[in-house]
Structure formats: C-alpha cells, structure tokens
PDB file of C-alpha atoms in Angstrom:
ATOM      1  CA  UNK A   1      22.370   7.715 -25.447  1.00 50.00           C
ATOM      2  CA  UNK A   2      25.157   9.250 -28.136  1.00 53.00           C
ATOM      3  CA  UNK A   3      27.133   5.911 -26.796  1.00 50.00           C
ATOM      4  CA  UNK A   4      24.591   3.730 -27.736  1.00 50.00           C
ATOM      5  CA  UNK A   5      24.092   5.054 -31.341  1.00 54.00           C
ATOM      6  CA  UNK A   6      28.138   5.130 -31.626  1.00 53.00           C
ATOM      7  CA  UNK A   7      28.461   1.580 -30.216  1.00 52.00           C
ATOM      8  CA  UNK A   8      29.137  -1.507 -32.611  1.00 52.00           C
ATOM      9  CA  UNK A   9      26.991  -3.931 -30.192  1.00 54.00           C
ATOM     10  CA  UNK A  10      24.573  -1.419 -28.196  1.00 53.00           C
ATOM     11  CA  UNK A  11      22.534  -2.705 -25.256  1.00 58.00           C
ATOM     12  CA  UNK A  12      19.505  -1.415 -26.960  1.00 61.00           C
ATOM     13  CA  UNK A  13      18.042   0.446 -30.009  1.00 63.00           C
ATOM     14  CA  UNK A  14      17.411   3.882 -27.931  1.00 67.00           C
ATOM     15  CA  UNK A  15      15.339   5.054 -30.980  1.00 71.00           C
ATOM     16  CA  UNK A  16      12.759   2.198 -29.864  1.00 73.00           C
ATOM     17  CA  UNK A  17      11.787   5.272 -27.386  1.00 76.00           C
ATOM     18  CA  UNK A  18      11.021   7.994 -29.487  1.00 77.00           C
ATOM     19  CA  UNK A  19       8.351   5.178 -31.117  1.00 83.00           C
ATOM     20  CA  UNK A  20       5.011   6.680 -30.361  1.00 85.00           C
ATOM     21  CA  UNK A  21       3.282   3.701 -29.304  1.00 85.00           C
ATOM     22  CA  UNK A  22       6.067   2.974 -26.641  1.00 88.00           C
ATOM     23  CA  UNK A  23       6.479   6.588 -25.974  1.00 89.00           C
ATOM     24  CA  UNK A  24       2.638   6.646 -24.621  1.00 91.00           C
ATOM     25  CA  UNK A  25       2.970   3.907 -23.208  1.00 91.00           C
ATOM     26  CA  UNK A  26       6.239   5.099 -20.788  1.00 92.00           C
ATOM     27  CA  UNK A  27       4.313   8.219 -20.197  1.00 94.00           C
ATOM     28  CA  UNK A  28       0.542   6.524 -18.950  1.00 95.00           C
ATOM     29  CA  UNK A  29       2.297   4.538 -17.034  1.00 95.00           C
ATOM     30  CA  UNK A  30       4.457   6.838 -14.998  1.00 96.00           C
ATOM     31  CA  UNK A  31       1.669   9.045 -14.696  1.00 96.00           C
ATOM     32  CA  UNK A  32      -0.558   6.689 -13.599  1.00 96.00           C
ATOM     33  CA  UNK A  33       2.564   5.170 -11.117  1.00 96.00           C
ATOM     34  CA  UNK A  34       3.011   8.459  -9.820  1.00 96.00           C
ATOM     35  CA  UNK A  35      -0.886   9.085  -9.061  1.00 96.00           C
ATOM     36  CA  UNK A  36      -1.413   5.838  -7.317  1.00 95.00           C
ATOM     37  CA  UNK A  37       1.763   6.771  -5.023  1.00 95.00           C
ATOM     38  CA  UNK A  38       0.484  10.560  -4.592  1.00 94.00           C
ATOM     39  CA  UNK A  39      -3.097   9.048  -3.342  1.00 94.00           C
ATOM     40  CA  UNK A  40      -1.446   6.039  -0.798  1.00 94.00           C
ATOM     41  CA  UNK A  41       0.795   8.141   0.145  1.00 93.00           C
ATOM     42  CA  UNK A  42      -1.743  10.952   1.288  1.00 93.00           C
ATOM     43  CA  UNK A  43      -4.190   8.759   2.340  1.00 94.00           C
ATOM     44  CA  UNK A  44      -1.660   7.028   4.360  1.00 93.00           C
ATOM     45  CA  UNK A  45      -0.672  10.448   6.219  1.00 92.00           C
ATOM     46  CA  UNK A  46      -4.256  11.784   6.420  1.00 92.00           C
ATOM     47  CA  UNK A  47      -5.926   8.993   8.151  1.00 93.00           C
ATOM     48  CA  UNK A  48      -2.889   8.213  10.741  1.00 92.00           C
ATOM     49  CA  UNK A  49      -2.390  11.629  11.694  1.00 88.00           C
ATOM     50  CA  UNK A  50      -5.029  13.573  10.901  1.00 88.00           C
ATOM     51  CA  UNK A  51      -8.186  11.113  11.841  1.00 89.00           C
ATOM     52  CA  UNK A  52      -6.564   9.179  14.191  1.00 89.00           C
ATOM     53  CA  UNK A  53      -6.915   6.092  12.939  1.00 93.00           C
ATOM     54  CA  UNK A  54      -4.042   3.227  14.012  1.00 94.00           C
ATOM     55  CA  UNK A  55      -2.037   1.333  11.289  1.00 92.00           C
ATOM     56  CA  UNK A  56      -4.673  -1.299  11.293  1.00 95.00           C
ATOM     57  CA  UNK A  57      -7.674   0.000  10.407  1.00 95.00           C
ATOM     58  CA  UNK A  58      -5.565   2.444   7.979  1.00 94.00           C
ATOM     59  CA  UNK A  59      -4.745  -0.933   5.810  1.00 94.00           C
ATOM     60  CA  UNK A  60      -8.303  -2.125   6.226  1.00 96.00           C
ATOM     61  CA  UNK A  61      -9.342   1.553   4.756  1.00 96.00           C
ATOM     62  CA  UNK A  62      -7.197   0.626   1.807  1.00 96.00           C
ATOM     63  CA  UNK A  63      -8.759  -2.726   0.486  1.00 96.00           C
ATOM     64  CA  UNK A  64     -11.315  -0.781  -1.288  1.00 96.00           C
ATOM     65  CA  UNK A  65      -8.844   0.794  -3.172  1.00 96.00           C
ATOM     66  CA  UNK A  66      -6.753  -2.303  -4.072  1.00 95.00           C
ATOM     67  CA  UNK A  67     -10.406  -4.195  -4.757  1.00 97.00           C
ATOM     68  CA  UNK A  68     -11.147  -1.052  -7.334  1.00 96.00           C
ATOM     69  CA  UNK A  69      -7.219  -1.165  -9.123  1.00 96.00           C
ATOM     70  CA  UNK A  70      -7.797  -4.574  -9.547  1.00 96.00           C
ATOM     71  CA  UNK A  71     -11.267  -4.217 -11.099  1.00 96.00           C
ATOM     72  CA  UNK A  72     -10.372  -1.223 -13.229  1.00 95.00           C
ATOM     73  CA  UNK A  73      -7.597  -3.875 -14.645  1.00 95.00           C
ATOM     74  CA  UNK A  74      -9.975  -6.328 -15.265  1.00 95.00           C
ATOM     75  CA  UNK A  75     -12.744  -4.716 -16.864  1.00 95.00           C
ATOM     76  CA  UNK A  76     -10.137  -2.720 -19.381  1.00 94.00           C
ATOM     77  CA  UNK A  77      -8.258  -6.066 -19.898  1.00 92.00           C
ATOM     78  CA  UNK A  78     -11.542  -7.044 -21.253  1.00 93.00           C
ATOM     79  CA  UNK A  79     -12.710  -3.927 -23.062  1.00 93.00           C
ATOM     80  CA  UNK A  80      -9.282  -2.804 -24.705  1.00 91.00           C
ATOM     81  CA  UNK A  81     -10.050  -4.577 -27.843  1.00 87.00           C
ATOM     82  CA  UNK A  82     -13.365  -3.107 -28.620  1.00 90.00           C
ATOM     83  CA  UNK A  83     -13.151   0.710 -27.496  1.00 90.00           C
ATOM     84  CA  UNK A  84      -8.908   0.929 -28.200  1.00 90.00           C
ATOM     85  CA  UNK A  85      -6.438   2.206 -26.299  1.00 91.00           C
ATOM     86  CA  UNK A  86      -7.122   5.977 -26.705  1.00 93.00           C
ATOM     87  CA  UNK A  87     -10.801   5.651 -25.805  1.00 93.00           C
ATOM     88  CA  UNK A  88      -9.560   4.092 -22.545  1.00 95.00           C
ATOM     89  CA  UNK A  89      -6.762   5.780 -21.722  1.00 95.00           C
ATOM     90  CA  UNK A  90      -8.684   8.864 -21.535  1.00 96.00           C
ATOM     91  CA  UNK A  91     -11.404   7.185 -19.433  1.00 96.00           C
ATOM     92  CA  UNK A  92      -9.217   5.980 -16.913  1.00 96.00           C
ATOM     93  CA  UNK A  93      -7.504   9.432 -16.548  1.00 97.00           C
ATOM     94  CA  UNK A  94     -10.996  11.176 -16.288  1.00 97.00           C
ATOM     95  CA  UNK A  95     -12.044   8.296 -13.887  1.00 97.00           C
ATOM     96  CA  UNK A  96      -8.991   8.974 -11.800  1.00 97.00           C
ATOM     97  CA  UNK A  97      -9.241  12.859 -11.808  1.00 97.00           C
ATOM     98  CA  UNK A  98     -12.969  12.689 -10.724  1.00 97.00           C
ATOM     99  CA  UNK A  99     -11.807  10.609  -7.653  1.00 97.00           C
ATOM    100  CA  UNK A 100      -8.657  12.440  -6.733  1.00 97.00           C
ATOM    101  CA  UNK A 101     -11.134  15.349  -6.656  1.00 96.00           C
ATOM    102  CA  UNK A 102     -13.544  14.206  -4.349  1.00 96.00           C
ATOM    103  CA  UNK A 103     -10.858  14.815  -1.148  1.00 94.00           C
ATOM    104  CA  UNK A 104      -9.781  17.766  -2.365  1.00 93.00           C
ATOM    105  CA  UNK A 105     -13.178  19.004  -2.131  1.00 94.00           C
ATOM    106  CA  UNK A 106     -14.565  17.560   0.889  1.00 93.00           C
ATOM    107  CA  UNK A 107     -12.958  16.761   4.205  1.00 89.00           C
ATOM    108  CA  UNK A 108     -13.458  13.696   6.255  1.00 91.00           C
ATOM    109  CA  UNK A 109     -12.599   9.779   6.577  1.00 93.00           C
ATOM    110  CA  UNK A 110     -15.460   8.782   4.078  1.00 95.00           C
ATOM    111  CA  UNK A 111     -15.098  11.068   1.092  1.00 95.00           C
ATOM    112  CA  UNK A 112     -11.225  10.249   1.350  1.00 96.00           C
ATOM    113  CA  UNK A 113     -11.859   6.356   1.051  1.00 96.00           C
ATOM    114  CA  UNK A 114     -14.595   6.817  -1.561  1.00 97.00           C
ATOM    115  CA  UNK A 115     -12.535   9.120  -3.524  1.00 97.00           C
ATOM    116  CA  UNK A 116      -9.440   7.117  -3.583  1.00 97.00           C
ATOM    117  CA  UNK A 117     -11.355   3.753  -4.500  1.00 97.00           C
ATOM    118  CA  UNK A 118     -12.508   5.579  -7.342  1.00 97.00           C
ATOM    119  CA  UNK A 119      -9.349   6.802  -8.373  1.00 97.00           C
ATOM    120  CA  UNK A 120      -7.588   3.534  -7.847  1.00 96.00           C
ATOM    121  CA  UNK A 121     -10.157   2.058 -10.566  1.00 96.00           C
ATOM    122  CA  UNK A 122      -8.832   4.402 -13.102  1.00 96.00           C
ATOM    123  CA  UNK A 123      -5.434   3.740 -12.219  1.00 96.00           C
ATOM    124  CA  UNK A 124      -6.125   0.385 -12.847  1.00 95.00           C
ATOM    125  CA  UNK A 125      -6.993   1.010 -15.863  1.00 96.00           C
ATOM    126  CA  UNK A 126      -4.123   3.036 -16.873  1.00 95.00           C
ATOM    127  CA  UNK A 127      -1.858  -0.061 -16.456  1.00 95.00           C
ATOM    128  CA  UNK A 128      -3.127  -1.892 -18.739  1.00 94.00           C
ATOM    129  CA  UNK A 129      -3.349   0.510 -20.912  1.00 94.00           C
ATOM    130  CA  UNK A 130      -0.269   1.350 -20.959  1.00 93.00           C
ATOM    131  CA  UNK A 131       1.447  -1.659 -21.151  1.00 91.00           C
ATOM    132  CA  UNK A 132      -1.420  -2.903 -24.281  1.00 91.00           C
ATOM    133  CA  UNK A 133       0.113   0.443 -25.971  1.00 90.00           C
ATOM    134  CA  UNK A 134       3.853   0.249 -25.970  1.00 87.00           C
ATOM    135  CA  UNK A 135       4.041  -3.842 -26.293  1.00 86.00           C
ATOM    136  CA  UNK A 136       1.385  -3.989 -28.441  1.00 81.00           C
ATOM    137  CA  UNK A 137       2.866  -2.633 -32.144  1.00 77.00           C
ATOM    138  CA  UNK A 138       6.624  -3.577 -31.516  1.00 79.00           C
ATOM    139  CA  UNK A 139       7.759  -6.379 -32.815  1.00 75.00           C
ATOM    140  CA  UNK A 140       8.773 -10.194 -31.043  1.00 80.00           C
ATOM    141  CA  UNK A 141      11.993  -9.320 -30.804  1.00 77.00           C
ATOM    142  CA  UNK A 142      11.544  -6.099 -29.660  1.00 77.00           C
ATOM    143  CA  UNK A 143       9.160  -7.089 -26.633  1.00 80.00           C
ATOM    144  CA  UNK A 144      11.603  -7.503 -23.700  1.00 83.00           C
ATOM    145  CA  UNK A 145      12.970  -4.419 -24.230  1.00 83.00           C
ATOM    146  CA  UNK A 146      10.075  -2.352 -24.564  1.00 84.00           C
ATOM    147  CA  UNK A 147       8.853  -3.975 -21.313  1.00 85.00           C
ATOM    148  CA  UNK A 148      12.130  -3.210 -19.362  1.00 86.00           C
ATOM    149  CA  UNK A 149      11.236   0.583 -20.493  1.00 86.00           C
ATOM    150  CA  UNK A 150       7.627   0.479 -19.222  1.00 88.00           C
ATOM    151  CA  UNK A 151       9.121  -0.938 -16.053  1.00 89.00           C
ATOM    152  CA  UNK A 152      11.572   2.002 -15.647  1.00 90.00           C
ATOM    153  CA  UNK A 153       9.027   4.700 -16.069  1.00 92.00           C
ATOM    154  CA  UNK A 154       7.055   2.906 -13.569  1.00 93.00           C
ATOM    155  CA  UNK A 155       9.937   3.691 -11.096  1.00 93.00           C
ATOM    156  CA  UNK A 156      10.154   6.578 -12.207  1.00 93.00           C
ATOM    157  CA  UNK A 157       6.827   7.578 -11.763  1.00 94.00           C
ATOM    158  CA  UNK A 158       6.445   6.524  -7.941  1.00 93.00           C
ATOM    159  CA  UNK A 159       9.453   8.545  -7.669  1.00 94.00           C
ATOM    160  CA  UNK A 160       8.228  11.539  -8.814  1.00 94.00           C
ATOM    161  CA  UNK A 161       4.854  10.910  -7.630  1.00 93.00           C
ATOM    162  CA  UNK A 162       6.278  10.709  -3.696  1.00 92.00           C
ATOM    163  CA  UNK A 163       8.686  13.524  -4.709  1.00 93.00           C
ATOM    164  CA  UNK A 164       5.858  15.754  -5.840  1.00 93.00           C
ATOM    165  CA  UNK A 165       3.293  14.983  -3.030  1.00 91.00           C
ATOM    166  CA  UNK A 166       5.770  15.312  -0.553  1.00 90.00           C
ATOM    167  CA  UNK A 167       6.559  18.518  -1.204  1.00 91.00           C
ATOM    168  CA  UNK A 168       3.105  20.318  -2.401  1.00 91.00           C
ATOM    169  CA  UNK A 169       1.875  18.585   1.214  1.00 89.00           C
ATOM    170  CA  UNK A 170       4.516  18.967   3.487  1.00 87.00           C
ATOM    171  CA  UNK A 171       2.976  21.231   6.086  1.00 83.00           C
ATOM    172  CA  UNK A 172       0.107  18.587   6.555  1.00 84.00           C
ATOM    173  CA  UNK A 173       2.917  15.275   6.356  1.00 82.00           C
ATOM    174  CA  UNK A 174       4.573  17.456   9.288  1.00 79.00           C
ATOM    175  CA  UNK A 175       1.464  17.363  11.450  1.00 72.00           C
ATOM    176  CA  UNK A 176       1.254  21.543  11.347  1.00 72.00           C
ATOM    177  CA  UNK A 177      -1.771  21.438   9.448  1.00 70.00           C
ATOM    178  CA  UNK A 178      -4.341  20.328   6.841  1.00 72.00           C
ATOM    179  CA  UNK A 179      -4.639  22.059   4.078  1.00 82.00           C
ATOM    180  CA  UNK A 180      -1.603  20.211   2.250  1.00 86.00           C
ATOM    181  CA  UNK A 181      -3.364  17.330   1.967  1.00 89.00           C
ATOM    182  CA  UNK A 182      -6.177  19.032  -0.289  1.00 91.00           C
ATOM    183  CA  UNK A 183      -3.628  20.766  -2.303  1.00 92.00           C
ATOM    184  CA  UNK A 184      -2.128  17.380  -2.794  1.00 93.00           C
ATOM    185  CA  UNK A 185      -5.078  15.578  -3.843  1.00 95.00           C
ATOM    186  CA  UNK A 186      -6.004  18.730  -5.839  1.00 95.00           C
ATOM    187  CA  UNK A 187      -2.259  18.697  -7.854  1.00 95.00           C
ATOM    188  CA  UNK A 188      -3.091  15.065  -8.435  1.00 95.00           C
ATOM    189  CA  UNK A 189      -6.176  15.731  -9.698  1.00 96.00           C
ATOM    190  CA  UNK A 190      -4.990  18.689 -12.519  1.00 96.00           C
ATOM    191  CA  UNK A 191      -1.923  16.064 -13.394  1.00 96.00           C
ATOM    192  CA  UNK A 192      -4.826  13.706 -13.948  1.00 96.00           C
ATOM    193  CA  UNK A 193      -6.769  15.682 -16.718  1.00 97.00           C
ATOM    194  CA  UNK A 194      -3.487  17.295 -18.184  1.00 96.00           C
ATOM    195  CA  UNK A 195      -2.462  14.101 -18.960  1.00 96.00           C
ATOM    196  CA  UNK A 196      -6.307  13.103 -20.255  1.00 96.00           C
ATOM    197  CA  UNK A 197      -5.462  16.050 -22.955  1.00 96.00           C
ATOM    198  CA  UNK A 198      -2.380  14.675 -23.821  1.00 95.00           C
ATOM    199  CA  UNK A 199      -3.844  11.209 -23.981  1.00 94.00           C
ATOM    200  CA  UNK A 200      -5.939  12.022 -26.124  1.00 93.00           C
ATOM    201  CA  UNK A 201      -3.645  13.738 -28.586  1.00 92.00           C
ATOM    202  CA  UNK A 202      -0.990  11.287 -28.381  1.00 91.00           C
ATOM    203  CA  UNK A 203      -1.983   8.191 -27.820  1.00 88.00           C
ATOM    204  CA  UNK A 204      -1.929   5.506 -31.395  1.00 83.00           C
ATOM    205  CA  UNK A 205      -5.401   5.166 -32.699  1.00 65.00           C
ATOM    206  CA  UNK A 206      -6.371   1.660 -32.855  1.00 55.00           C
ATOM    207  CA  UNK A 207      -7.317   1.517 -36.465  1.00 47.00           C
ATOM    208  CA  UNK A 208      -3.597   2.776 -37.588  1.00 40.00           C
ATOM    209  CA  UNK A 209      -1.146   0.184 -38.059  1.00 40.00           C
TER     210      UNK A 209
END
C-alpha cells in the first residue's frame, strides 16, 4: 500500500478503500461470500455423510437453495431503490441468520434444506446489496476498480468462510460425530447478526450524497 501512495503511476488509488460506501460494500459481500460457502459446504457434508444421501439427490437438495439466492437477488434488485441499501442490507442479514438458525436448532434432512433455502434468499440479497453500495457513489472512472475490489473480497470471503467452517466443524466433516455441524450452522448464524449490527451502523444512508 505505502508503494502505491509513493508511486508516480500507481495501479490504483488505495484510498478508494477506506471510502465508506466501497468499504461496506467489500465487507457485505465477503460476509455474505463466506456464509453462502459455510452453509454449501455443511450442507454438502451433512447430507452425504450424515443422512446418507448419494451425490445425486444431494445436488437435487440444493436447487431450492439456488431457486431462493436467485429470488432474494431479484426481489432486492427491484426494491433497492425504494427501501435503500441500509434497510436491505440489514434484512438480508436477519433473513440469513433466521435460516442458518433453523439447523442449528433442529436436526434432520428437512429443517436443513428449509433452513438453508431461507438463508440462501438473504444471501441473495446481500449481493446485490453490496455491489449497489460500493459502485453506486464512485465515480465513472472509478467503477472498474471498485468492482475488481468487490470481486476480491468475494474471494476472500469463500476463503474464510471454508476456513472457518472447516475448522469450528471438523469432528462432524471427519465422520466422528455430529455436533460440528450445529456449531457450524450456529457460528454462521452469530456472524450473520454481528454483521446485521454493523450493517446497520455502517452502511451509507440513501438520502446522503
């Protein structure tokens, strides 16, 4: 970063990421990258070697998820404008929490696919939320680059999402037992409504310019 600031032709402006708007942005979406990785990866795990289910069925067990990520896109695609990106941003965390939750709670096939659809719709949401926030008050020229920074912290957020999981549910991933996987779900769940708070505190009111 020091090279950057010293340099006659930098790469980038690095100060473009201590801009609030892009800031939030970087963080929604590698939180919400790193929850969406956390549940798949989870679910993944759960229903092969815990239920029993074959690779087959597992993927067919997903489509509600990827039916609700795409859905929770859509609908805050078309909402963003009215309610802002705070209102929203906070919804989809609260959305996502409330389904991470529901497998940490209860055991079994059903509440595992129910609760990750749900969660997948606020995740869905997050995304464009998050990418609405940091493009959204930089300037043309500025654009590309703030995108190539949202992409990053997507990386980085499946990163540290399969990082995190891996380790908080390793005994269940190993096959010696179950109660990773609601400890999982459950550390999901608390990084979910942490980063609700912080939304909400953070995150560029709509009306401010």
């Amino acid at each position: 970063m020091a090279r950057q600031r010293l340099a006659a032709s930098p790469l980038m402006d690095v100060r473009l990421l201590a801009r609030r708007p892009v800031a939030t942005g970087s963080l929604l979406i590698l939180v919400a990258t790193a929850l969406m990785i956390m549940m798949f990866f989870l679910g993944t795990f759960a229903l092969q070697q815990h239920y029993g289910y074959g690779a087959l069925t597992t993927g067919l067990l997903f489509l509600p998820s990827a039916l609700s990520t795409m859905l929770g896109a859509q609908a805050a695609g078309r909402v963003i404008g009215r309610t802002g990106a705070r209102t929203l941003a906070v919804a989809g965390l609260t959305v996502a929490a409330a389904g991470l939750a529901v497998p940490a709670i209860w055991t079994g096939a059903a509440p595992l696919v129910a609760g990750m659809a749900v969660a997948a719709a606020g995740t869905g949401t997050l995304f464009v939320v998050s990418a609405a926030t940091a493009l959204g008050q930089v300037a043309a020229h500025e654009a590309g680059l703030a995108s190539g920074i949202v992409s990053t912290f997507h990386e980085f957020g499946a990163s540290v999402g399969a990082a995190v999981v891996s380790s908080v549910a390793a005994v269940s991933i190993a096959g010696t037992g179950t109660g990773g996987f609601s400890r999982g779900f459950t550390t999901a769940a608390i990084v979910a409504v942490v980063t609700a708070v912080a939304a909400l505190a953070i995150t560029p009111n709509p009306r401010s310019r």
